[in-house]
Short mmCIF file of C-alpha atoms in Angstrom, two decimals:
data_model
loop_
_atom_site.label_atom_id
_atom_site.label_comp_id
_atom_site.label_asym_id
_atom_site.label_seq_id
_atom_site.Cartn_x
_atom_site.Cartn_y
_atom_site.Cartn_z
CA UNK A 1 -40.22 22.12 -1.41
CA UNK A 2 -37.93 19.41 -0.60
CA UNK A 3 -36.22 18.44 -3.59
CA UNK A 4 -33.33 16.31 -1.73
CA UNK A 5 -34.18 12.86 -3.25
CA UNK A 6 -34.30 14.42 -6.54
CA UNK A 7 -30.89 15.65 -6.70
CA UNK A 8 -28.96 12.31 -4.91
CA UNK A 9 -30.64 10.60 -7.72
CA UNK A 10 -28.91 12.97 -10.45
CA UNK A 11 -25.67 13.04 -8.53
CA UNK A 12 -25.89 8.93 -8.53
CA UNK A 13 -26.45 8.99 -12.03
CA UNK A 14 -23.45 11.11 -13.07
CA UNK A 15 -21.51 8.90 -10.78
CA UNK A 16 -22.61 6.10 -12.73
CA UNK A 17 -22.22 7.80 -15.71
CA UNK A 18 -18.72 8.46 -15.19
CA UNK A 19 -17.63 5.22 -14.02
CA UNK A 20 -19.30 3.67 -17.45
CA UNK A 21 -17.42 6.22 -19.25
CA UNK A 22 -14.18 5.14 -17.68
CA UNK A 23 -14.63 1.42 -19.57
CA UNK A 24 -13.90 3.21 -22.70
CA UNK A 25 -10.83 4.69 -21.62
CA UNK A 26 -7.07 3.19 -22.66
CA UNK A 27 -4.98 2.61 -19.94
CA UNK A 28 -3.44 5.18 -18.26
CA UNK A 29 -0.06 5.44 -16.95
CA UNK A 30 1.38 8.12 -14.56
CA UNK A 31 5.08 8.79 -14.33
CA UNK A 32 5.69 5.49 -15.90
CA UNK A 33 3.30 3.61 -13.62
CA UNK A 34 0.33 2.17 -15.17
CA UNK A 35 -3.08 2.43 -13.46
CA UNK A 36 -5.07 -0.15 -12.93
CA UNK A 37 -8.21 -0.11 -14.81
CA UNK A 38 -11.66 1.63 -13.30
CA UNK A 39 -14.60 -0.86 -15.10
CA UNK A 40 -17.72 -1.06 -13.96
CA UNK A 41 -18.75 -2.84 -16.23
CA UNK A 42 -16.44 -5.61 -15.92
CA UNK A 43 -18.72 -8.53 -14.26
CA UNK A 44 -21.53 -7.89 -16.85
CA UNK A 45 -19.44 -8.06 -20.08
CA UNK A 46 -18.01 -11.30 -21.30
CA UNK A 47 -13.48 -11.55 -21.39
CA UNK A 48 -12.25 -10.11 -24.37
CA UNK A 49 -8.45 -11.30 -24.75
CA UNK A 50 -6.79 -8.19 -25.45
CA UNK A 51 -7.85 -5.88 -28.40
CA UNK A 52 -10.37 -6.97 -31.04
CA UNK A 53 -8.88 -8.10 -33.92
CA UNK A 54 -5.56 -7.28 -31.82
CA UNK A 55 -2.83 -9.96 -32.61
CA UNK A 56 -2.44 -13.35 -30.52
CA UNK A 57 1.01 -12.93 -28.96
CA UNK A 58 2.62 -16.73 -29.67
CA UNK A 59 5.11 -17.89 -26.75
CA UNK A 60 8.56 -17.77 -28.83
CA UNK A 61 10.55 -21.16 -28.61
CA UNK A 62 12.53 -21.31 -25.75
CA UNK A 63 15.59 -23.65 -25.69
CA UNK A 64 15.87 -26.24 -22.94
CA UNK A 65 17.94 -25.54 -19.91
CA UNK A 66 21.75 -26.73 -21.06
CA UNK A 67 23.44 -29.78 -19.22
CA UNK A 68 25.88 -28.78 -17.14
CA UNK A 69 29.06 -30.50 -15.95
CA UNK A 70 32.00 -29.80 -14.41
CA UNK A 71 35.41 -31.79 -14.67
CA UNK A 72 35.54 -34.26 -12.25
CA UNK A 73 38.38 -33.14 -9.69
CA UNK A 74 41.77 -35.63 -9.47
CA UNK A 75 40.49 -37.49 -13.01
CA UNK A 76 43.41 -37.59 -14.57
CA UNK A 77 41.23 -37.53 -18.10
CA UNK A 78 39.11 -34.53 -17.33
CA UNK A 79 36.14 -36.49 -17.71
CA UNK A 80 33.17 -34.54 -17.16
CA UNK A 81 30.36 -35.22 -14.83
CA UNK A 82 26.69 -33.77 -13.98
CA UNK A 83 26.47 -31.14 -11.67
CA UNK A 84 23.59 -31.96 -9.20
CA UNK A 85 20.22 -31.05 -10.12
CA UNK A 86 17.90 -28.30 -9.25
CA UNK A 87 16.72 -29.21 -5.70
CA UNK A 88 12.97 -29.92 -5.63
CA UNK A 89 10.68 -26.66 -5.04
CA UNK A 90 13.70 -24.21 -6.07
CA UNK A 91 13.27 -22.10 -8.72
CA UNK A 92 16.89 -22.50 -10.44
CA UNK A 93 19.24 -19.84 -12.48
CA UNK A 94 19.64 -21.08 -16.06
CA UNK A 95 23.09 -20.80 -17.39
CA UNK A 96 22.92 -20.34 -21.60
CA UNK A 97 26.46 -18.99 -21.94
CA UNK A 98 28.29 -22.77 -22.59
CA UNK A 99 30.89 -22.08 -20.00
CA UNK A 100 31.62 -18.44 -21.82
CA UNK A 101 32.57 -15.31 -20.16
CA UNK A 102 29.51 -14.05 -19.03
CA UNK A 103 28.62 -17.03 -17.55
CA UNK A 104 27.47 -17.71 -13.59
CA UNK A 105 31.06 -19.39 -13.14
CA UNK A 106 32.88 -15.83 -13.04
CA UNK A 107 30.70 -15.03 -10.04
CA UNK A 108 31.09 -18.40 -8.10
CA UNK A 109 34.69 -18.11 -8.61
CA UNK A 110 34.40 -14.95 -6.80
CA UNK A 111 32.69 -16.00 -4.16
CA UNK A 112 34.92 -18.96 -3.56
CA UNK A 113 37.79 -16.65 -3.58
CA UNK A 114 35.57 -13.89 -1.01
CA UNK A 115 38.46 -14.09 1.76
CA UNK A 116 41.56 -13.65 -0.83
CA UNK A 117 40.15 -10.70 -2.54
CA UNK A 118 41.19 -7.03 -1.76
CA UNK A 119 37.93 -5.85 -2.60
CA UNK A 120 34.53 -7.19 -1.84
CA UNK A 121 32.51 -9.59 -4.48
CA UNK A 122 29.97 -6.80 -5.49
CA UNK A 123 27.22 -7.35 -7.65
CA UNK A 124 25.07 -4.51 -9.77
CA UNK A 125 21.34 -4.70 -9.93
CA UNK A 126 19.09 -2.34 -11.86
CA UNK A 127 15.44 -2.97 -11.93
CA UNK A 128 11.92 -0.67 -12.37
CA UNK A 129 10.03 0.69 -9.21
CA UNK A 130 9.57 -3.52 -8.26
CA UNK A 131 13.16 -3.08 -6.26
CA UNK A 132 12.68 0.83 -4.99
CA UNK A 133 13.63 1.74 -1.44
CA UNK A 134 16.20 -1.17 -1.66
CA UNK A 135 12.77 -3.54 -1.60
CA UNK A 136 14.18 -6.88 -2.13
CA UNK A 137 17.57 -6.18 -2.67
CA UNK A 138 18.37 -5.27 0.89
CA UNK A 139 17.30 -8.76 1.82
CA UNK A 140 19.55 -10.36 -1.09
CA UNK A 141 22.22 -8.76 0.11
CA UNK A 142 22.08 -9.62 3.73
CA UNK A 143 21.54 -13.21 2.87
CA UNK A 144 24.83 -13.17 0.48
CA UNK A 145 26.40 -11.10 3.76
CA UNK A 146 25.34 -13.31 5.94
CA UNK A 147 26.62 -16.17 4.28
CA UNK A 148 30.17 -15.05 2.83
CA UNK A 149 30.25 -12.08 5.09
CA UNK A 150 30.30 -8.27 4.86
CA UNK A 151 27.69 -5.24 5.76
CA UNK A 152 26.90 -2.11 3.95
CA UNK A 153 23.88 -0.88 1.98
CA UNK A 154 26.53 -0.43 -1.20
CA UNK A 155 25.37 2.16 -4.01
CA UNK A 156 23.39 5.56 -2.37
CA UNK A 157 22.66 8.50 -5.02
CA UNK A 158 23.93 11.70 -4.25
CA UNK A 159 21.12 14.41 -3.74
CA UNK A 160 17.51 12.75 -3.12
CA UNK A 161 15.53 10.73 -5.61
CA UNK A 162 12.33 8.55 -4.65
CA UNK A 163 15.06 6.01 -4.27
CA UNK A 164 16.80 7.44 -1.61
CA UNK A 165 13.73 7.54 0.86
CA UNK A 166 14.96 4.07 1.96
CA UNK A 167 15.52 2.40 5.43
CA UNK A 168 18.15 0.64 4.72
CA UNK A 169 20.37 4.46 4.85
CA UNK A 170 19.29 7.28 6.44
CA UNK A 171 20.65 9.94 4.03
CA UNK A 172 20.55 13.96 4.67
CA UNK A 173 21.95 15.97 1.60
CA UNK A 174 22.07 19.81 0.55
CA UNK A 175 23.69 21.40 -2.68
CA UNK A 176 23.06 18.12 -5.09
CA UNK A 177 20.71 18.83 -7.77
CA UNK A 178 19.52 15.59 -9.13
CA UNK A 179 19.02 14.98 -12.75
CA UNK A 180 17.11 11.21 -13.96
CA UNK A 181 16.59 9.89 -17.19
CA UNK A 182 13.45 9.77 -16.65
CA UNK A 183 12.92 13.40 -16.95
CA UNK A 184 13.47 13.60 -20.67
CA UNK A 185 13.53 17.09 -21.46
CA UNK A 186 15.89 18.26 -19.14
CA UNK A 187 18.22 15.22 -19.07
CA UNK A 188 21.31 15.23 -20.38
CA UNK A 189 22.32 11.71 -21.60
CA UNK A 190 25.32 11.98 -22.51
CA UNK A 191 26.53 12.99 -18.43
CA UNK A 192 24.94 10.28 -17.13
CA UNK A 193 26.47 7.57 -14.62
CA UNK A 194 26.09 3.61 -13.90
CA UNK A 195 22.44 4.57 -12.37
CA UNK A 196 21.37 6.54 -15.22
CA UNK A 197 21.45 10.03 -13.06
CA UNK A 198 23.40 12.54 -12.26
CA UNK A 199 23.99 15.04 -9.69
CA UNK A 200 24.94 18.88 -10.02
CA UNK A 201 26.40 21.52 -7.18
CA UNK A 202 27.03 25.26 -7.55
CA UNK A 203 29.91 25.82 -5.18
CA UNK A 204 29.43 23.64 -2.22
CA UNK A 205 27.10 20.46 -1.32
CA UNK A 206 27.23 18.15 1.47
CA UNK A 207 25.76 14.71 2.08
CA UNK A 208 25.42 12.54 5.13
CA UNK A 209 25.12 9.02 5.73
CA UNK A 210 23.73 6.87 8.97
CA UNK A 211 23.33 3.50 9.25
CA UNK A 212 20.04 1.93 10.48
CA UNK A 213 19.42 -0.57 12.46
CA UNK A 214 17.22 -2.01 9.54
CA UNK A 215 19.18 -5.30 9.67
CA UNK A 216 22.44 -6.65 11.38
CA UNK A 217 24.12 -5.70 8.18
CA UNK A 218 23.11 -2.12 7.66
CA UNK A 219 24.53 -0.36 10.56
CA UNK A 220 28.30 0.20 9.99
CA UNK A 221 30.60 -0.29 6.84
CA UNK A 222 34.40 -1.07 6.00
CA UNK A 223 34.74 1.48 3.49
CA UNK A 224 32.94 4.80 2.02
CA UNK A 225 33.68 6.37 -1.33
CA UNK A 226 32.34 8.77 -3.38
CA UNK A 227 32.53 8.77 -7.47
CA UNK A 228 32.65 12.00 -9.66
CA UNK A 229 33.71 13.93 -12.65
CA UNK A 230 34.86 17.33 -13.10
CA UNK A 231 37.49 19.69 -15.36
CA UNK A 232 37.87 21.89 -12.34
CA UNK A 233 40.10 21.46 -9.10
CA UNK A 234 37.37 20.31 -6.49
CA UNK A 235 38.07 19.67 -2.60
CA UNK A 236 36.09 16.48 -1.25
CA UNK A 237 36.21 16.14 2.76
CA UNK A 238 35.07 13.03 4.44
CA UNK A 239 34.22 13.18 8.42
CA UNK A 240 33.90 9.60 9.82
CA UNK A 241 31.73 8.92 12.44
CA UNK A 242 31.58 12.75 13.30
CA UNK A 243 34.98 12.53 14.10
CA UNK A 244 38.10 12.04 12.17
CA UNK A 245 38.57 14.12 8.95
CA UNK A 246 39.92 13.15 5.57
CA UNK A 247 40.21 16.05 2.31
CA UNK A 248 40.92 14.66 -0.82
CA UNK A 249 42.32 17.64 -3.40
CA UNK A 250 41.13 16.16 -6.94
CA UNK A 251 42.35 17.43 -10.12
CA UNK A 252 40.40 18.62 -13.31
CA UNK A 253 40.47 15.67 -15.44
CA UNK A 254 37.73 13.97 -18.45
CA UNK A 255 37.00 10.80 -16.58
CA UNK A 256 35.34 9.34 -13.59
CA UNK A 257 37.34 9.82 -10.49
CA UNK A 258 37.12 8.44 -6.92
CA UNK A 259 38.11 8.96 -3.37
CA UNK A 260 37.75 6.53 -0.36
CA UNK A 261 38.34 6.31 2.99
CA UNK A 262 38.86 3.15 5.16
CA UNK A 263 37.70 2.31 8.74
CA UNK A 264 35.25 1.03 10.57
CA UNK A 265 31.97 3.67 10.46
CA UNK A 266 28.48 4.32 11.10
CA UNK A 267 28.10 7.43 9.70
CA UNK A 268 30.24 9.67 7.34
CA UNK A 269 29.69 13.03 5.87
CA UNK A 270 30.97 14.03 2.31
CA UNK A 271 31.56 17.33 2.29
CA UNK A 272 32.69 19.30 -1.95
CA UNK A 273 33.42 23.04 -2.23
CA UNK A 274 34.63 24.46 -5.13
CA UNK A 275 32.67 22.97 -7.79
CA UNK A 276 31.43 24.62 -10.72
CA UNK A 277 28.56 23.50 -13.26
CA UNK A 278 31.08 21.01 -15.12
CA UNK A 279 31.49 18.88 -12.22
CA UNK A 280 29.21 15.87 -12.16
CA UNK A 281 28.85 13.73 -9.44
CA UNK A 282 27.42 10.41 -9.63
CA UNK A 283 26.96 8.28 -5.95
CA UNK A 284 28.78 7.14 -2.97
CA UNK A 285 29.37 3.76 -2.01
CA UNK A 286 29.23 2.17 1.85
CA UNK A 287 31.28 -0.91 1.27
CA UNK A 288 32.61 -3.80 3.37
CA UNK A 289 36.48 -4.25 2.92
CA UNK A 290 35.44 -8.14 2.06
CA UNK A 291 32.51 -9.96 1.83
CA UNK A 292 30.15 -9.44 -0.41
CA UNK A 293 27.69 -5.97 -1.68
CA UNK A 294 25.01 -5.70 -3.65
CA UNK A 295 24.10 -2.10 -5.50
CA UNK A 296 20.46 -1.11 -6.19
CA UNK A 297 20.13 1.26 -9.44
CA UNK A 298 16.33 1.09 -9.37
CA UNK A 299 14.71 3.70 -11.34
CA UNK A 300 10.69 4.10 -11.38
CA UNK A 301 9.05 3.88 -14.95
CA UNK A 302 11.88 2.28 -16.76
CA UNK A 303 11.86 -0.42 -19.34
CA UNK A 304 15.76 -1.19 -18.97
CA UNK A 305 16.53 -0.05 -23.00
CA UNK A 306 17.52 3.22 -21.73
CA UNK A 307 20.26 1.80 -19.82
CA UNK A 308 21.83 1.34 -23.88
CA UNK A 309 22.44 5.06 -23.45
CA UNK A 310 25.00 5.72 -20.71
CA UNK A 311 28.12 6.74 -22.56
CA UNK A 312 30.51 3.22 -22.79
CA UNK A 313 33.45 5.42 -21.54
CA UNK A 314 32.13 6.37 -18.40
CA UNK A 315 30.78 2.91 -17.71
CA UNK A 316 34.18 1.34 -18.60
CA UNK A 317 35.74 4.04 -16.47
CA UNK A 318 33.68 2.98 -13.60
CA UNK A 319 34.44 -0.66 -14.17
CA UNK A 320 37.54 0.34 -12.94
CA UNK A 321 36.93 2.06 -10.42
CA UNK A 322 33.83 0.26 -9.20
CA UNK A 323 34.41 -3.27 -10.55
CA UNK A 324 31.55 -5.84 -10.48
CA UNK A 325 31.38 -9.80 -10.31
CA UNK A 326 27.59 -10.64 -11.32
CA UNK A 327 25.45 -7.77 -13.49
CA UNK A 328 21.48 -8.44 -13.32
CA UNK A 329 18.94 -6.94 -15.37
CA UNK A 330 15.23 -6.83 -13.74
CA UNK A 331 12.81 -5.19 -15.94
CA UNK A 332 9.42 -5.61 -17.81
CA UNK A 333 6.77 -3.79 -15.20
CA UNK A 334 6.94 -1.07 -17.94
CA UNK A 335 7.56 -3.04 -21.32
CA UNK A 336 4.28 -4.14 -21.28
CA UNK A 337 0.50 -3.97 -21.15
CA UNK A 338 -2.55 -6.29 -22.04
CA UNK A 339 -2.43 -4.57 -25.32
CA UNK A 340 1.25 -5.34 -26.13
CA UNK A 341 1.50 -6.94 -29.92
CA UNK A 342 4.13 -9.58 -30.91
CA UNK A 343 5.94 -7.29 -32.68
CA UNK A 344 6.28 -4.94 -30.09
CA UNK A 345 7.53 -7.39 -27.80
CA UNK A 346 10.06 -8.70 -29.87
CA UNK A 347 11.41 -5.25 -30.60
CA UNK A 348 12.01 -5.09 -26.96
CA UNK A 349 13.92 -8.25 -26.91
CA UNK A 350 15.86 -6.32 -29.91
CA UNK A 351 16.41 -3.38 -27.81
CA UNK A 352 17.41 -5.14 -24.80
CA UNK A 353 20.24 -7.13 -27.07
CA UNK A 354 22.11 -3.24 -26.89
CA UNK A 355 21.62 -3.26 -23.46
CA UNK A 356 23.65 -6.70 -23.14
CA UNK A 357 26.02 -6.00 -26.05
CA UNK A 358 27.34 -2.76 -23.84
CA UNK A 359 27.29 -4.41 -20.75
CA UNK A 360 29.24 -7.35 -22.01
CA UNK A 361 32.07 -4.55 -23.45
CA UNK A 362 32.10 -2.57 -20.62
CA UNK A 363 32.24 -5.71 -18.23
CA UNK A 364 34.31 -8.21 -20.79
CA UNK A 365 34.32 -10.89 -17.84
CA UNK A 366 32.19 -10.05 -15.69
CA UNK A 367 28.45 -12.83 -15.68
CA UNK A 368 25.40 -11.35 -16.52
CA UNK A 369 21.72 -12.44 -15.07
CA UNK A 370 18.52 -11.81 -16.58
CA UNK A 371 15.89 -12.08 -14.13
CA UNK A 372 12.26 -12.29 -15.93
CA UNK A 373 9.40 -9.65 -14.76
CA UNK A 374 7.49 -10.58 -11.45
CA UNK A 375 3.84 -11.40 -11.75
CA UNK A 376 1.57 -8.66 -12.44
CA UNK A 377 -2.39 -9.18 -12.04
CA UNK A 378 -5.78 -7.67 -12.72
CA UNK A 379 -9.15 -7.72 -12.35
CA UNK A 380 -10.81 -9.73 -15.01
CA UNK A 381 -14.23 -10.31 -15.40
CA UNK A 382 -14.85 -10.29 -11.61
CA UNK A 383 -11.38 -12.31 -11.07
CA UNK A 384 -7.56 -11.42 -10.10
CA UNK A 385 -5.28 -13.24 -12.62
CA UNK A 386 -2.35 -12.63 -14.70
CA UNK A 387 -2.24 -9.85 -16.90
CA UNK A 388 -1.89 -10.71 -20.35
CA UNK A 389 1.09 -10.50 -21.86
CA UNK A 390 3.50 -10.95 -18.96
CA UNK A 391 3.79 -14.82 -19.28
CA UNK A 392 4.78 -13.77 -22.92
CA UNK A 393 7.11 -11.39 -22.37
CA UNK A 394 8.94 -13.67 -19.40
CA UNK A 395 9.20 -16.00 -22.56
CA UNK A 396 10.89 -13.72 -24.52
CA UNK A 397 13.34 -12.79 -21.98
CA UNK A 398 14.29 -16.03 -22.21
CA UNK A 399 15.03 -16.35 -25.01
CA UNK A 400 16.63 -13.12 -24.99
CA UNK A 401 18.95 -14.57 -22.29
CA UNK A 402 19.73 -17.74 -24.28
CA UNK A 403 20.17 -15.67 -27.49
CA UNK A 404 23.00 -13.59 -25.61
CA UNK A 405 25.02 -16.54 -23.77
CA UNK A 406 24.09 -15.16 -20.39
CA UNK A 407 21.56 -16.33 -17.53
CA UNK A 408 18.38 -16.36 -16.82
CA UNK A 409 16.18 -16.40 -13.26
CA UNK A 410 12.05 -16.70 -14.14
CA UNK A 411 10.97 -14.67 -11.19
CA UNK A 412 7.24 -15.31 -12.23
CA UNK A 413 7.70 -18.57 -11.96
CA UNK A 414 9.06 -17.96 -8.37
CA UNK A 415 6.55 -15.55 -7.34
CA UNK A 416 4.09 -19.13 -7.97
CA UNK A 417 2.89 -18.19 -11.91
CA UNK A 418 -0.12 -17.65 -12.75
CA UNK A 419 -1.75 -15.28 -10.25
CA UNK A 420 1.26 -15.36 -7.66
CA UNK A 421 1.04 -12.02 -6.66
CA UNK A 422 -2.25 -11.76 -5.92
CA UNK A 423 -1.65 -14.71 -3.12
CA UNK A 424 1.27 -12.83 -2.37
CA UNK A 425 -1.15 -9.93 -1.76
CA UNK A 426 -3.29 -12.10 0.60
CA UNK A 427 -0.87 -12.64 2.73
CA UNK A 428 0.46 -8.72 2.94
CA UNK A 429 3.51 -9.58 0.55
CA UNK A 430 2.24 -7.14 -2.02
CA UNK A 431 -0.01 -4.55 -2.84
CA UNK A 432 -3.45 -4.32 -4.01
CA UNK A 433 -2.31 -2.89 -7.08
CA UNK A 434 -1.25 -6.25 -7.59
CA UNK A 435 1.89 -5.15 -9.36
CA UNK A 436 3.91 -3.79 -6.76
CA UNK A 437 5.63 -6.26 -3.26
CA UNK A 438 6.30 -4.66 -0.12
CA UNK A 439 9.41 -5.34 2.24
CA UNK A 440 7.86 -8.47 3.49
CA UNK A 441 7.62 -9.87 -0.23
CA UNK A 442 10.76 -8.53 -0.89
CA UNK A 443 12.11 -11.00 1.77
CA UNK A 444 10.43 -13.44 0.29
CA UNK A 445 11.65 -13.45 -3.24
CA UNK A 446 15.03 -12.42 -2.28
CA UNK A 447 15.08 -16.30 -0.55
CA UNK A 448 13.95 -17.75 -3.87
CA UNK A 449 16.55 -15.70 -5.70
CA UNK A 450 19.32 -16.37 -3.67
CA UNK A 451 18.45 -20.24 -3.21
CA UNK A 452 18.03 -20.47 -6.91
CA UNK A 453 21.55 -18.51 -7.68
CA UNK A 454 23.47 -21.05 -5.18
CA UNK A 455 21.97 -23.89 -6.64
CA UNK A 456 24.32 -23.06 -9.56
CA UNK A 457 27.08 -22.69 -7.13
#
């Protein structure tokens, strides 16, 4: 007998059953990535705003946007007068820090003084998965290229990490064992560099770098260098454009070292023998010799407290070696979730205040940005709108900015608020995770970013 109708009717209802079970599920994250919610059930049941009985997460008090003014050139008082105002459908960088020292001035002073440096105006960015693959930041720093010249991708990890499969670099490596913060149990914190990793070799290693032809700016470079620690004599050979040779004998010694060499280049190789288990390497660097460079330290899953742990003497050691003109923070994809409490937000906002406090000793006069999480959206009741708790949270960063003296960029408000990703999505900015842009949004927000910085300007 033909019992076929039967058993798709049992397999349906397991289906079902499953999918009714998955309702009652928390959320889930994987490697620091939440999923988005599986609810069937969703169109049938009426909105419930966040947990029952869970607490109503009030918008802190955010102080108004300072006045600023500048002294009014060939007044012999000094009188002050109003800088111009934002320009109509920009999204402008807030300055809290009162003219102080991590204010947005130290990096326009830079960039009016681009051509008399001896070093290019290079600016750090760490962020979650939102700016992996150089998404977004490879499109910041071609406009800032393009305008005050320069080319280079900037910061590239040693050894591969899921944020070295980018196009902006086409990297090939051998001998670097990677080691992220993200894997906890095997990390060592306290060997950590400026992107929270760090890279291992057992005798030799090698590492090669090509430019792409991703944009105008990506394909050749001024200068290449390569940054590293180790109590061991090392030998550190670089071969430009498959040519030319450079070795570089380094000495044992406690703190961060670096070589470079100079010329014009499209590809180098960085070749180390010698090393032993003490010697730490941290990144290389493809650098214009002026202009400007920006240096993506994204790391997937992060919440940007961690960054509290790199050891201050290593990051003031690389402030010397690697010194920066604008620091921005991008983070809150993983510092919360629909289920977030007040409290728990505002012990973020406490955690990120060590993040700043290092920063500003390791970087005593160098400005600091805090750009606000993006938009992130879900499925609600048979709609796609903002996630609760990320209009909060941008509210409390800034405030954390104005708390600290430093700036502040509200990239939700950018991205076009409530729900801005999810028109984003529409038009193939982002992904249907609605969470996550693509290179095409990337472009996009970099625009609104860099518009809203030289506003300031």
């Amino acid at each position: 007998m033909n019992n076929e109708p039967a058993r798709t009717f049992v397999l349906i209802a397991i289906i079902v059953t499953i999918l009714v079970y998955l309702h009652f599920l928390p959320q889930v994250s994987l490697a620091g990535t939440q999923l988005r919610d599986v609810d069937i059930l969703s169109d049938l049941l009426p909105e419930i705003d966040g947990d029952a009985g869970g607490d109503v997460i009030a918008k802190p008090v955010v102080p108004a946007a300072p006045v600023v003014t500048e002294k009014a050139k060939g007044n012999a008082k000094n009188t002050s007068v109003k800088k111009k105002p934002c320009p109509p459908g920009t999204t402008c960088v807030i300055d809290y820090s009162g003219g102080g020292a991590h204010g947005m001035a130290a990096f326009y002073k830079a960039l009016a003084n681009v051509q008399k440096m001896n070093r290019p105006v290079r600016v750090a960015y760490w962020g979650d998965s939102f700016i992996e693959s150089d998404i977004m930041t490879t499109d910041l720093r071609a406009l800032f290229q393009e305008k005050f010249g320069g080319n280079g991708v900037g910061w590239v990890d040693c050894g591969k990490t899921t944020n070295s499969a980018r196009p902006t670099v086409r990297v090939a490596t051998s001998g670097f064992t990677s080691h992220s913060v993200m894997e906890r149990k095997s990390f060592n914190a306290s060997k950590q560099g400026i992107s929270q990793r760090y890279f291992t070799v057992e005798g030799s290693a090698y590492m090669t770098l090509s430019g792409t032809m991703w944009n105008k700016h990506c394909g050749s470079w001024g200068t290449s260098s390569i940054y590293f620690k180790t109590s061991t004599p090392v030998s550190i050979t670089a071969t430009m454009n498959d040519g030319a040779q450079k070795t570089f004998s380094a000495e044992a010694s406690s703190g961060v070292q670096s070589v470079t060499v100079a010329g014009q280049m499209t590809k180098v190789k960085w070749t180390v023998s010698g090393a032993n288990a003490s010697t730490l390497f941290y990144g290389t660097a493809l650098d214009p010799q002026q202009g400007v460079v920006v240096d993506n330290f994204a790391m997937r899953g992060s919440s940007g407290i961690s960054l509290a742990g790199i050891p201050e003497n290593t990051m003031k050691e690389m402030s010397e070696k690697r010194p920066y003109d604008l620091l921005v923070l991008q983070f809150g994809l993983n510092a919360t979730s629909p289920r977030s409490t007040q409290k728990q937000m505002q012990n973020y906002v406490a955690q990120m205040t060590k993040v700043i406090d290092m920063l500003k000793r390791c970087y005593p006069n160098t400005a600091i940005l805090i750009v606000s999480m993006s938009d992130r959206d879900q499925r609600v009741g048979g709609q796609i709108k903002t996630m609760k708790g990320v209009e909060e949270l941008v509210s409390y960063q800034q405030l954390l900015a104005a708390d600290n003296k430093v700036a502040f960029f509200n990239m939700f408000e950018a991205m076009g608020g409530n729900g801005g990703i999810s028109k984003m999505a529409q038009k193939g900015m982002a992904g249907k995770d609605y969470t996550h842009i693509n290179f095409k949004g990337g472009a996009y927000v970099a625009k609104k970013l860099f518009d809203g910085i030289m506003a300031g300007k």
